[in-house]
Short mmCIF file of C-alpha atoms and ligand atoms in Angstrom, two decimals:
data_model
loop_
_atom_site.label_atom_id
_atom_site.label_comp_id
_atom_site.label_asym_id
_atom_site.label_seq_id
_atom_site.Cartn_x
_atom_site.Cartn_y
_atom_site.Cartn_z
CA UNK A 9 -29.89 11.65 -19.30
CA UNK A 10 -30.69 13.36 -16.40
CA UNK A 11 -28.68 15.54 -14.51
CA UNK A 12 -27.32 16.83 -11.36
CA UNK A 13 -28.54 20.17 -9.87
CA UNK A 14 -25.72 20.58 -7.35
CA UNK A 15 -25.49 24.26 -7.05
CA UNK A 16 -21.92 25.58 -7.24
CA UNK A 17 -22.22 28.72 -4.70
CA UNK A 18 -23.55 29.05 -1.71
CA UNK A 19 -23.38 32.48 0.75
CA UNK A 20 -22.67 32.30 4.16
CA UNK A 21 -23.78 35.58 5.32
CA UNK A 22 -26.51 38.24 4.84
CA UNK A 23 -23.98 40.58 4.99
CA UNK A 24 -21.79 39.23 2.39
CA UNK A 25 -20.58 41.73 -0.16
CA UNK A 26 -21.64 40.36 -2.85
CA UNK A 27 -25.22 40.29 -1.83
CA UNK A 28 -24.96 44.00 -1.28
CA UNK A 29 -23.87 44.98 -4.53
CA UNK A 30 -26.59 44.09 -7.02
CA UNK A 31 -29.38 45.06 -4.18
CA UNK A 32 -31.85 47.85 -5.42
CA UNK A 33 -33.67 49.10 -2.78
CA UNK A 34 -35.91 51.07 -4.62
CA UNK A 35 -37.04 48.35 -6.92
CA UNK A 36 -37.61 45.51 -3.64
CA UNK A 37 -39.64 42.84 -4.51
CA UNK A 38 -41.46 41.11 -2.19
CA UNK A 39 -43.98 38.44 -2.18
CA UNK A 40 -46.45 39.91 -0.07
CA UNK A 41 -46.96 43.86 1.13
CA UNK A 42 -50.65 44.35 -0.05
CA UNK A 43 -52.13 45.22 3.13
CA UNK A 44 -49.13 46.74 4.77
CA UNK A 45 -48.71 49.90 5.41
CA UNK A 46 -45.00 50.30 5.83
CA UNK A 47 -41.83 47.80 4.90
CA UNK A 48 -40.61 45.21 7.56
CA UNK A 49 -38.52 46.70 10.13
CA UNK A 50 -34.62 46.36 10.48
CA UNK A 51 -35.14 44.05 13.19
CA UNK A 52 -37.86 41.89 11.64
CA UNK A 53 -36.34 41.81 8.21
CA UNK A 54 -33.00 40.57 9.97
CA UNK A 55 -34.54 37.63 11.67
CA UNK A 56 -36.67 36.43 9.16
CA UNK A 57 -34.38 36.80 6.15
CA UNK A 58 -33.42 33.11 5.14
CA UNK A 59 -31.64 34.11 1.50
CA UNK A 60 -28.21 33.63 2.88
CA UNK A 61 -28.66 29.87 3.61
CA UNK A 62 -31.46 28.80 1.40
CA UNK A 63 -29.70 30.11 -1.74
CA UNK A 64 -28.76 27.00 -2.77
CA UNK A 65 -32.11 25.51 -3.63
CA UNK A 66 -32.17 27.92 -6.44
CA UNK A 67 -31.66 25.48 -9.10
CA UNK A 68 -34.28 23.23 -7.09
CA UNK A 69 -37.01 25.82 -6.95
CA UNK A 70 -36.37 26.55 -11.31
CA UNK A 71 -36.71 23.23 -11.79
CA UNK A 72 -40.04 23.60 -9.83
CA UNK A 73 -41.05 26.66 -11.67
CA UNK A 74 -40.38 24.91 -15.00
CA UNK A 75 -42.96 22.25 -14.21
CA UNK A 76 -45.55 24.53 -12.82
CA UNK A 77 -45.80 26.67 -15.65
CA UNK A 78 -45.94 23.81 -17.87
CA UNK A 79 -49.55 22.75 -15.23
CA UNK A 80 -50.61 26.42 -15.51
CA UNK A 81 -50.02 25.92 -19.45
CA UNK A 82 -52.16 22.56 -18.92
CA UNK A 83 -55.35 24.47 -17.37
CA UNK A 84 -55.12 26.94 -19.97
CA UNK A 85 -53.91 30.01 -18.00
CA UNK A 86 -50.73 30.44 -20.12
CA UNK A 87 -50.93 30.28 -23.89
CA UNK A 88 -48.06 29.06 -25.47
CA UNK A 89 -46.44 31.85 -26.56
CA UNK A 90 -46.04 32.79 -22.70
CA UNK A 91 -45.13 29.44 -21.74
CA UNK A 92 -42.37 29.40 -24.25
CA UNK A 93 -41.20 32.85 -23.17
CA UNK A 94 -41.18 31.81 -19.09
CA UNK A 95 -39.21 28.60 -19.86
CA UNK A 96 -36.71 30.40 -21.68
CA UNK A 97 -37.01 32.97 -19.24
CA UNK A 98 -35.95 30.22 -16.66
CA UNK A 99 -33.42 28.83 -18.34
CA UNK A 100 -31.98 32.02 -18.97
CA UNK A 101 -32.43 32.83 -15.16
CA UNK A 102 -30.43 29.08 -14.17
CA UNK A 103 -27.59 29.86 -16.48
CA UNK A 104 -27.06 33.53 -14.45
CA UNK A 105 -27.42 31.88 -10.77
CA UNK A 106 -24.98 29.00 -12.27
CA UNK A 107 -22.74 31.65 -14.06
CA UNK A 108 -23.18 34.22 -10.39
CA UNK A 109 -24.60 36.78 -12.84
CA UNK A 110 -27.33 36.79 -10.87
CA UNK A 111 -27.36 36.70 -6.93
CA UNK A 112 -29.90 37.11 -3.90
CA UNK A 113 -29.66 40.79 -2.64
CA UNK A 114 -30.11 41.67 1.21
CA UNK A 115 -33.85 42.66 -0.21
CA UNK A 116 -34.81 38.93 -0.81
CA UNK A 117 -36.06 37.71 1.93
CA UNK A 118 -35.57 33.93 0.46
CA UNK A 119 -34.72 32.11 -2.29
CA UNK A 120 -38.36 32.19 -3.73
CA UNK A 121 -38.23 35.77 -3.98
CA UNK A 122 -34.76 36.43 -5.42
CA UNK A 123 -36.08 34.08 -7.87
CA UNK A 124 -39.49 35.73 -8.59
CA UNK A 125 -37.46 39.06 -8.90
CA UNK A 126 -35.39 37.47 -11.22
CA UNK A 127 -38.14 36.73 -13.56
CA UNK A 128 -39.57 39.65 -13.14
CA UNK A 129 -36.67 41.36 -14.36
CA UNK A 130 -36.59 38.97 -17.32
CA UNK A 131 -40.18 38.72 -18.27
CA UNK A 132 -42.09 41.98 -16.46
CA UNK A 133 -45.62 41.56 -15.67
CA UNK A 134 -45.87 38.20 -17.26
CA UNK A 135 -43.34 36.70 -14.69
CA UNK A 136 -45.93 36.92 -12.14
CA UNK A 137 -48.37 35.06 -13.44
CA UNK A 138 -46.31 32.04 -12.50
CA UNK A 139 -47.49 32.42 -8.71
CA UNK A 140 -50.61 31.15 -9.33
CA UNK A 141 -51.93 28.27 -7.72
CA UNK A 142 -48.53 28.31 -5.85
CA UNK A 143 -47.26 29.45 -2.55
CA UNK A 144 -43.75 29.19 -0.85
CA UNK A 145 -45.03 26.69 1.84
CA UNK A 146 -45.54 23.63 -1.12
CA UNK A 147 -41.91 25.35 -2.90
CA UNK A 148 -39.66 25.14 0.06
CA UNK A 149 -41.15 21.76 0.69
CA UNK A 150 -40.73 20.71 -2.98
CA UNK A 151 -37.07 22.39 -3.07
CA UNK A 152 -35.94 21.17 -0.01
CA UNK A 153 -36.59 17.30 -0.89
CA UNK A 154 -35.36 17.63 -4.00
CA UNK A 155 -32.01 19.48 -2.87
CA UNK A 156 -31.82 16.09 0.06
CA UNK A 157 -32.58 13.62 -2.27
CA UNK A 158 -30.06 14.84 -4.49
CA UNK A 159 -27.49 14.80 -2.13
CA UNK A 160 -28.30 12.30 -0.72
CA UNK A 161 -26.74 10.48 -3.41
CA UNK A 162 -23.23 12.46 -3.07
CA UNK A 163 -23.22 10.88 0.56
CA UNK A 164 -24.15 8.13 -0.73
CA UNK A 165 -21.06 7.85 -3.43
CA UNK A 166 -18.80 9.26 -0.68
CA UNK A 167 -19.97 6.06 1.72
CA UNK A 168 -19.44 3.79 -0.77
CA UNK A 169 -15.66 5.22 -1.66
CA UNK A 170 -15.24 5.11 2.33
CA UNK A 171 -16.15 1.54 2.38
CA UNK A 172 -14.23 0.81 -0.52
CA UNK A 173 -11.14 1.56 1.06
CA UNK A 174 -11.86 -0.13 4.13
CA UNK A 175 -12.62 -2.93 1.36
CA UNK A 176 -9.45 -2.73 0.23
CA UNK A 177 -7.53 -2.36 3.01
CA UNK A 178 -9.50 -5.83 4.47
CA UNK A 179 -8.38 -7.63 1.37
CA UNK A 180 -4.59 -7.14 2.51
CA UNK A 181 -5.49 -8.67 5.48
CA UNK A 182 -7.46 -11.45 5.21
CA UNK A 183 -5.41 -13.90 7.05
CA UNK A 184 -3.60 -11.24 9.34
CA UNK A 185 -4.34 -11.83 13.02
CA UNK A 186 -5.47 -9.31 15.96
CA UNK A 187 -6.28 -9.42 19.29
CA UNK A 188 -9.98 -8.86 18.75
CA UNK A 189 -11.57 -7.28 22.16
CA UNK A 190 -14.46 -6.90 23.95
CA UNK A 191 -14.36 -3.82 26.78
CA UNK A 192 -11.04 -2.69 24.64
CA UNK A 193 -9.79 -6.40 26.95
CA UNK A 194 -8.12 -8.71 24.71
CA UNK A 195 -11.02 -11.08 24.04
CA UNK A 196 -10.47 -13.74 21.21
CA UNK A 197 -8.12 -13.72 18.48
CA UNK A 198 -9.90 -12.42 14.82
CA UNK A 199 -8.09 -11.58 11.57
CA UNK A 200 -7.42 -7.79 11.27
CA UNK A 201 -9.52 -8.11 7.50
CA UNK A 202 -12.42 -9.16 9.67
CA UNK A 203 -12.24 -6.18 11.88
CA UNK A 204 -11.89 -3.70 9.01
CA UNK A 205 -15.24 -5.60 7.09
CA UNK A 206 -16.71 -4.88 10.78
CA UNK A 207 -16.94 -0.75 10.13
CA UNK A 208 -18.18 -1.86 6.17
CA UNK A 209 -21.46 -3.25 7.19
CA UNK A 210 -22.64 -0.29 9.38
CA UNK A 211 -21.79 2.01 6.35
CA UNK A 212 -24.22 -0.34 3.95
CA UNK A 213 -26.26 0.04 6.93
CA UNK A 214 -26.49 3.14 6.06
CA UNK A 215 -26.65 2.97 2.32
CA UNK A 216 -29.82 1.34 2.87
CA UNK A 217 -31.35 3.66 5.23
CA UNK A 218 -30.33 6.42 2.75
CA UNK A 219 -32.46 4.39 0.10
CA UNK A 220 -35.34 3.63 2.36
CA UNK A 221 -35.72 7.49 3.22
CA UNK A 222 -35.35 8.39 -0.67
CA UNK A 223 -38.72 6.65 -0.96
CA UNK A 224 -40.36 8.02 1.65
CA UNK A 225 -39.46 11.30 0.32
CA UNK A 226 -39.90 11.26 -2.96
CA UNK A 227 -43.36 12.49 -2.76
CA UNK A 228 -44.49 16.06 -4.20
CA UNK A 229 -45.59 18.49 -2.29
CA UNK A 230 -46.14 21.22 -4.74
CA UNK A 231 -50.07 21.64 -5.77
CA UNK A 232 -50.73 21.75 -2.67
CA UNK A 233 -50.54 25.28 -2.23
CA UNK A 234 -50.61 27.56 1.00
CA UNK A 235 -52.38 24.62 2.83
CA UNK A 236 -55.97 24.11 1.03
CA UNK A 237 -54.80 22.80 -2.00
CA UNK A 238 -55.72 24.72 -5.51
CA UNK A 239 -59.42 25.94 -7.04
CA UNK A 240 -57.16 26.52 -9.95
CA UNK A 241 -57.28 23.19 -12.34
CA UNK A 242 -53.71 22.25 -11.86
CA UNK A 243 -52.11 18.47 -11.96
CA UNK A 244 -49.68 17.64 -8.55
CA UNK A 245 -49.16 14.13 -10.82
CA UNK A 246 -48.17 15.76 -13.56
CA UNK A 247 -45.77 18.23 -11.69
CA UNK A 248 -44.52 15.36 -9.58
CA UNK A 249 -43.55 13.42 -12.67
CA UNK A 250 -41.58 16.00 -14.16
CA UNK A 251 -39.80 16.71 -10.96
CA UNK A 252 -39.06 13.09 -10.26
CA UNK A 253 -41.19 11.77 -7.91
CA UNK A 254 -42.69 8.86 -6.91
CA UNK A 255 -45.99 9.96 -6.23
CA UNK A 256 -48.04 13.95 -5.31
CA UNK A 257 -49.12 14.58 -1.83
CA UNK A 258 -52.54 12.63 -0.44
CA UNK A 259 -52.76 15.31 1.77
CA UNK A 260 -52.54 18.60 1.37
CA UNK A 261 -52.43 20.18 4.87
CA UNK A 262 -49.79 17.28 5.62
CA UNK A 263 -47.89 18.30 2.44
CA UNK A 264 -46.87 21.05 3.81
CA UNK A 265 -46.70 20.69 7.65
CA UNK A 266 -44.69 17.51 7.31
CA UNK A 267 -40.64 17.54 7.78
CA UNK A 268 -40.19 14.06 8.81
CA UNK A 269 -38.54 13.58 5.47
CA UNK A 270 -35.77 16.42 7.31
CA UNK A 271 -35.67 14.90 10.61
CA UNK A 272 -35.36 11.68 8.65
CA UNK A 273 -32.49 12.56 6.75
CA UNK A 274 -30.74 13.83 9.77
CA UNK A 275 -31.38 10.43 11.47
CA UNK A 276 -29.65 8.93 9.00
CA UNK A 277 -27.00 11.45 8.91
CA UNK A 278 -26.16 11.34 12.91
CA UNK A 279 -26.00 7.71 12.66
CA UNK A 280 -23.31 8.02 9.97
CA UNK A 281 -21.93 10.22 11.62
CA UNK A 282 -21.67 7.90 14.96
CA UNK A 283 -20.45 4.83 12.82
CA UNK A 284 -17.71 7.48 11.66
CA UNK A 285 -16.66 8.35 15.28
CA UNK A 286 -16.01 5.16 15.79
CA UNK A 287 -13.92 4.49 13.29
CA UNK A 288 -11.88 7.22 14.02
CA UNK A 289 -11.87 6.46 17.63
CA UNK A 290 -10.37 3.17 16.61
CA UNK A 291 -7.32 5.04 14.50
CA UNK A 292 -6.83 7.11 17.07
CA UNK A 293 -6.20 3.86 19.43
CA UNK A 294 -4.01 2.11 16.55
CA UNK A 295 -2.28 5.01 15.87
CA UNK A 296 -0.85 5.34 19.93
CA UNK A 297 2.42 4.04 20.47
CA UNK A 298 0.80 1.74 22.86
CA UNK A 299 -1.01 0.29 20.40
CA UNK A 300 1.75 0.79 17.24
CA UNK A 301 -1.25 -1.25 15.13
CA UNK A 302 -1.47 1.55 12.16
CA UNK A 303 0.90 3.97 10.56
CA UNK A 304 -0.58 6.84 8.81
CA UNK A 305 -0.01 8.60 5.79
CA UNK A 306 2.38 11.66 6.05
CA UNK A 307 -0.47 13.33 4.01
CA UNK A 308 -3.08 12.13 6.09
CA UNK A 309 -1.70 12.81 9.60
CA UNK A 310 -0.89 16.34 11.30
CA UNK A 311 1.60 17.17 12.72
CA UNK A 312 2.69 19.85 16.32
CA UNK A 313 3.39 23.26 16.65
CA UNK A 314 6.08 22.69 19.55
CA UNK A 315 6.51 19.01 19.64
CA UNK A 316 8.93 18.13 16.29
CA UNK A 317 8.38 14.71 16.71
CA UNK A 318 4.33 14.62 16.74
CA UNK A 319 2.37 12.75 14.03
CA UNK A 320 -1.22 13.03 14.94
CA UNK A 321 -4.17 11.53 13.75
CA UNK A 322 -6.45 14.70 13.32
CA UNK A 323 -8.99 13.25 10.61
CA UNK A 324 -9.50 10.28 12.91
CA UNK A 325 -10.36 12.86 15.82
CA UNK A 326 -12.23 15.16 13.85
CA UNK A 327 -14.44 12.31 12.68
CA UNK A 328 -14.73 11.70 16.00
CA UNK A 329 -15.28 14.94 17.17
CA UNK A 330 -18.24 16.22 13.94
CA UNK A 331 -20.33 13.26 15.02
CA UNK A 332 -21.48 16.29 17.48
CA UNK A 333 -22.86 18.61 15.28
CA UNK A 334 -24.51 15.34 13.27
CA UNK A 335 -26.64 14.68 16.54
CA UNK A 336 -27.19 18.15 17.22
CA UNK A 337 -28.91 18.47 14.32
CA UNK A 338 -31.41 15.61 14.38
CA UNK A 339 -31.77 17.23 17.84
CA UNK A 340 -32.49 20.60 16.79
CA UNK A 341 -35.22 19.46 14.04
CA UNK A 342 -36.75 17.65 16.11
CA UNK A 343 -37.42 19.64 19.37
CA UNK A 344 -38.18 22.47 16.70
CA UNK A 345 -41.17 20.29 15.01
CA UNK A 346 -42.71 19.04 18.63
CA UNK A 347 -45.96 20.43 19.11
CA UNK A 348 -45.99 22.62 15.82
CA UNK A 349 -50.01 23.11 15.20
CA UNK A 350 -50.94 22.40 11.61
CA UNK A 351 -49.29 23.25 9.18
CA UNK A 352 -46.90 25.31 7.75
CA UNK A 353 -45.19 27.67 10.50
CA UNK A 354 -42.47 29.71 10.14
CA UNK A 355 -40.26 28.16 12.99
CA UNK A 356 -40.05 25.45 10.00
CA UNK A 357 -37.67 28.17 8.26
CA UNK A 358 -34.96 26.22 11.07
CA UNK A 359 -35.28 23.05 8.91
CA UNK A 360 -32.85 23.83 6.76
CA UNK A 361 -29.27 25.14 8.27
CA UNK A 362 -28.78 21.92 10.02
CA UNK A 363 -29.86 19.75 6.71
CA UNK A 364 -27.74 21.58 5.21
CA UNK A 365 -24.41 21.37 7.29
CA UNK A 366 -24.97 17.52 7.57
CA UNK A 367 -24.59 17.58 4.07
CA UNK A 368 -21.69 19.81 4.33
CA UNK A 369 -19.84 17.82 6.90
CA UNK A 370 -20.32 14.68 5.33
CA UNK A 371 -18.89 15.79 2.18
CA UNK A 372 -15.72 16.80 3.66
CA UNK A 373 -14.97 14.43 6.18
CA UNK A 374 -15.60 11.12 4.13
CA UNK A 375 -13.44 11.71 1.99
CA UNK A 376 -10.71 12.55 4.20
CA UNK A 377 -11.17 9.65 5.77
CA UNK A 378 -11.61 6.98 2.36
CA UNK A 379 -8.03 8.41 1.94
CA UNK A 380 -6.77 8.07 5.41
CA UNK A 381 -7.58 4.52 5.25
CA UNK A 382 -6.37 3.74 2.10
CA UNK A 383 -2.75 5.28 2.97
CA UNK A 384 -2.40 4.05 5.93
CA UNK A 385 0.24 1.04 6.50
CA UNK A 386 -0.08 -1.69 8.63
CA UNK A 387 2.16 -3.09 11.40
CA UNK A 388 1.26 -6.71 10.67
CA UNK A 389 4.34 -7.79 13.06
CA UNK A 390 2.52 -5.71 15.78
CA UNK A 391 -0.87 -7.35 15.31
CA UNK A 392 0.10 -10.85 15.61
CA UNK A 393 2.69 -10.18 18.40
CA UNK A 394 -0.43 -8.46 20.13
CA UNK A 395 -2.71 -11.16 18.94
CA UNK A 396 -2.48 -14.30 21.71
CA UNK A 397 -1.55 -11.62 24.11
CA UNK A 398 -3.79 -11.49 27.45
CA UNK A 399 -5.13 -15.54 27.34
CA UNK A 400 -6.92 -14.34 24.58
CA UNK A 401 -6.80 -18.12 23.50
CA UNK A 402 -8.79 -19.39 26.96
CA UNK A 403 -11.85 -19.80 24.76
CA UNK A 404 -10.25 -22.71 22.79
CA UNK A 405 -8.98 -25.01 25.70
CA UNK A 406 -12.90 -24.62 26.63
CA UNK A 407 -14.41 -25.85 23.44
CA UNK A 408 -11.48 -28.32 23.14
CA UNK A 409 -13.07 -29.53 26.46
CA UNK A 410 -16.35 -29.69 24.96
CA UNK A 411 -15.57 -31.58 22.10
CA UNK A 412 -14.13 -33.59 24.63
CA UNK A 413 -17.57 -34.03 26.10
CA UNK A 414 -17.39 -32.02 29.43
CA UNK A 415 -20.29 -29.81 30.05
CA UNK A 416 -19.26 -26.37 28.67
CA UNK A 417 -19.96 -24.81 32.40
CA UNK A 418 -17.42 -27.39 33.86
CA UNK A 419 -14.86 -26.19 30.63
CA UNK A 420 -15.34 -22.88 31.59
CA UNK A 421 -14.46 -23.05 35.39
CA UNK A 422 -11.23 -25.78 34.10
CA UNK A 423 -10.16 -23.06 31.80
CA UNK A 424 -10.21 -20.00 34.32
CA UNK A 425 -8.32 -22.32 36.78
CA UNK A 426 -5.87 -22.62 33.76
CA UNK A 427 -5.40 -18.96 33.37
CA UNK A 428 -5.14 -18.20 36.86
CA UNK A 429 -1.99 -20.26 37.40
CA UNK A 430 -0.36 -19.02 33.87
CA UNK A 431 -1.42 -15.50 35.24
CA UNK A 432 0.26 -16.68 38.55
CA UNK A 433 3.69 -18.32 36.89
CA UNK A 434 3.75 -15.71 34.19
CA UNK A 435 3.46 -17.43 31.44
CA UNK A 436 1.79 -18.09 28.44
CA UNK A 437 -1.70 -21.04 28.21
CA UNK A 438 0.78 -23.36 26.01
CA UNK A 439 3.65 -22.96 28.48
CA UNK A 440 2.18 -25.00 31.26
CA UNK A 441 3.92 -28.74 31.93
CA UNK A 442 1.91 -31.17 31.25
CA UNK A 443 2.22 -32.45 35.26
CA UNK A 444 0.61 -28.98 35.58
CA UNK A 445 -2.52 -29.48 32.98
CA UNK A 446 -3.01 -32.60 35.09
CA UNK A 447 -2.93 -30.99 38.15
CA UNK A 448 -5.44 -28.64 37.16
CA UNK A 449 -8.19 -31.21 35.90
CA UNK A 450 -8.29 -34.24 34.61
CA UNK A 451 -9.70 -33.89 31.42
CA UNK A 452 -6.28 -31.53 29.86
CA UNK A 453 -4.00 -33.88 28.45
CA UNK A 454 -0.97 -31.98 26.33
CA UNK A 455 -3.07 -32.39 22.79
CA UNK A 456 -4.83 -29.40 24.33
CA UNK A 457 -1.64 -27.76 22.94
CA UNK A 458 -2.68 -28.46 19.50
CA UNK A 459 -5.71 -25.70 19.78
CA UNK A 460 -2.96 -22.90 21.50
CA UNK A 461 -2.17 -21.08 18.39
CA UNK A 462 -3.78 -17.99 16.91
CA UNK A 463 -3.34 -20.04 13.41
CA UNK A 464 -5.46 -22.68 14.26
CA UNK A 465 -8.36 -20.66 16.50
CA UNK A 466 -8.47 -18.57 13.19
CA UNK A 467 -8.77 -21.65 10.94
CA UNK A 468 -11.32 -23.34 13.11
CA UNK A 469 -14.26 -20.76 12.72
CA UNK A 470 -15.36 -21.83 9.21
CA UNK A 471 -18.96 -20.92 9.78
CA UNK A 472 -20.59 -18.37 7.56
CA UNK A 473 -19.69 -14.56 9.00
CA UNK A 474 -17.20 -15.42 11.66
CA UNK A 475 -13.57 -14.02 11.46
CA UNK A 476 -11.50 -17.01 9.52
CA UNK A 477 -10.04 -16.61 7.09
CA UNK A 478 -12.22 -18.19 4.93
CA UNK A 479 -15.09 -16.63 5.53
CA UNK A 480 -14.07 -13.23 5.39
CA UNK A 481 -12.96 -14.09 2.04
CA UNK A 482 -16.68 -14.93 1.06
CA UNK A 483 -17.17 -11.73 3.24
CA UNK A 484 -15.03 -10.01 1.13
CA UNK A 485 -16.51 -10.48 -2.31
CA UNK A 486 -20.15 -10.42 -1.14
CA UNK A 487 -19.71 -6.54 -0.09
CA UNK A 488 -17.55 -5.83 -2.93
CA UNK A 489 -20.50 -6.50 -5.25
CA UNK A 490 -23.19 -4.51 -2.80
CA UNK A 491 -21.10 -1.43 -3.32
CA UNK A 492 -20.59 -1.81 -6.94
CA UNK A 493 -24.70 -1.89 -7.25
CA UNK A 494 -24.59 1.18 -4.47
CA UNK A 495 -22.20 2.84 -7.05
CA UNK A 496 -24.87 2.70 -9.97
CA UNK A 497 -27.48 3.95 -7.12
CA UNK A 498 -25.85 6.76 -6.40
CA UNK A 499 -25.30 8.06 -9.90
CA UNK A 500 -28.75 7.77 -11.17
CA UNK A 501 -30.16 11.31 -11.41
CA UNK A 502 -33.17 12.92 -9.05
CA UNK A 503 -34.27 15.35 -11.18
CA UNK A 504 -34.84 13.96 -14.66
CA UNK A 505 -34.46 16.76 -17.89
N1 LIG B 6 -38.04 31.17 3.74
C1 LIG B 6 -39.46 29.86 4.23
C2 LIG B 6 -38.93 29.06 4.53
O1 LIG B 6 -38.09 28.34 4.47
C3 LIG B 6 -40.47 29.88 2.82
C4 LIG B 6 -41.63 29.67 3.38
C5 LIG B 6 -42.41 30.68 3.56
N2 LIG B 6 -43.19 31.50 4.18
C6 LIG B 6 -44.31 31.79 4.24
N3 LIG B 6 -45.54 31.63 4.32
N4 LIG B 6 -43.59 32.69 5.49
O2 LIG B 6 -39.29 27.97 5.58
#
């Protein structure tokens, strides 16, 4: 049975008190410095430090270290006793990181430096053996792939929950009529269940995107070293296998230069953000006085500090608003990567915050949206009353004429005239007299009224994927099945142990 490597603690600021507490400047661990006369300037140190945000990679870095230690032992570069001590120290360090007894200090440039310090504290000079054949360049690429693969499953699990909430609401409204819209104008009646399921399909595609992305991301960079591979007899395939990757890198230079997986992850999260913003916008509309289609549960709505009567859909608005930072993260990483020469460049340190922020944002937002959707009350009376408003049954008249052999072009024209007549008289399509029908067109007769009900319009839509109650029930069952399959995927663990 595998495990999920989700680290409990994150550190937001490098001047966080907890960071400085165990700072021991005298024992400063650096992964470089042999050729330097003095330490880094304060300004450089402050600029380049990344441990305040990359500390969350710690469990993945430790998993990589375990795999690397075994490979060094396999190559005869560690004896079995040394390997045993290193693995025990890594276990101990991992537990200390998880409990918070080991924390990074301000002097640790990044997560890799902090963990090397932790290992040196436990093993003395033996701890320094683990760096052979490895560079932070292949390490950080490996850690970030593992982190994102792991958290992609977490995001996917939350997406499944939102989709399930939508499916559950849809199940209550398989035959609730609603005014379907284009251009935000009443167009044709639909069932509200169909409408809710229209928000499920994008989420199913997002889940598929995450899984496709995961396949391409499951390539281990470890063994690429700084850029050239290793002169030591390492075994990238064995490391890849131990870390749950599909395969290892084909080109050591690409292995450390590639951040496609970050940009692509951020595309998927931006796309998710855009989908959530569209759902959010609809809930904002539905809950307005003007629509009044939906009432939010008190636990998922907010009030106003000055207007006692207010009930606002803040979750829906935050869904709309947070799409901005998700799209921004994608743009930031693509722009950072553009024009970078081979291979690793320090610019690439800028890949992490947008990626972490995308994960954090969705992990916050999705449960709130799921709760809002599953607890909202749909005002069926208001929806049903709105469904035929705005001559939304006009297409039924045109189709009725087509069934009688009238070319659609003429049918469209005739129906347009009927609509104009009704608009002038301020009446509904089925309220026109028999005589008036005949004046509009010789092809119209009173039996056209048979198709002038929302119910009959919906019932006529029986082809797969249409809005009629029958196909909606089929769609509902299929979506529920697919979500069960996705749920299983999200439970898979990335790093076997
Ligand atoms: N903190 C660095 C990053 O996130 C780790 C790699 C540093 N490599 C280097 N050669 N300076 O990209």
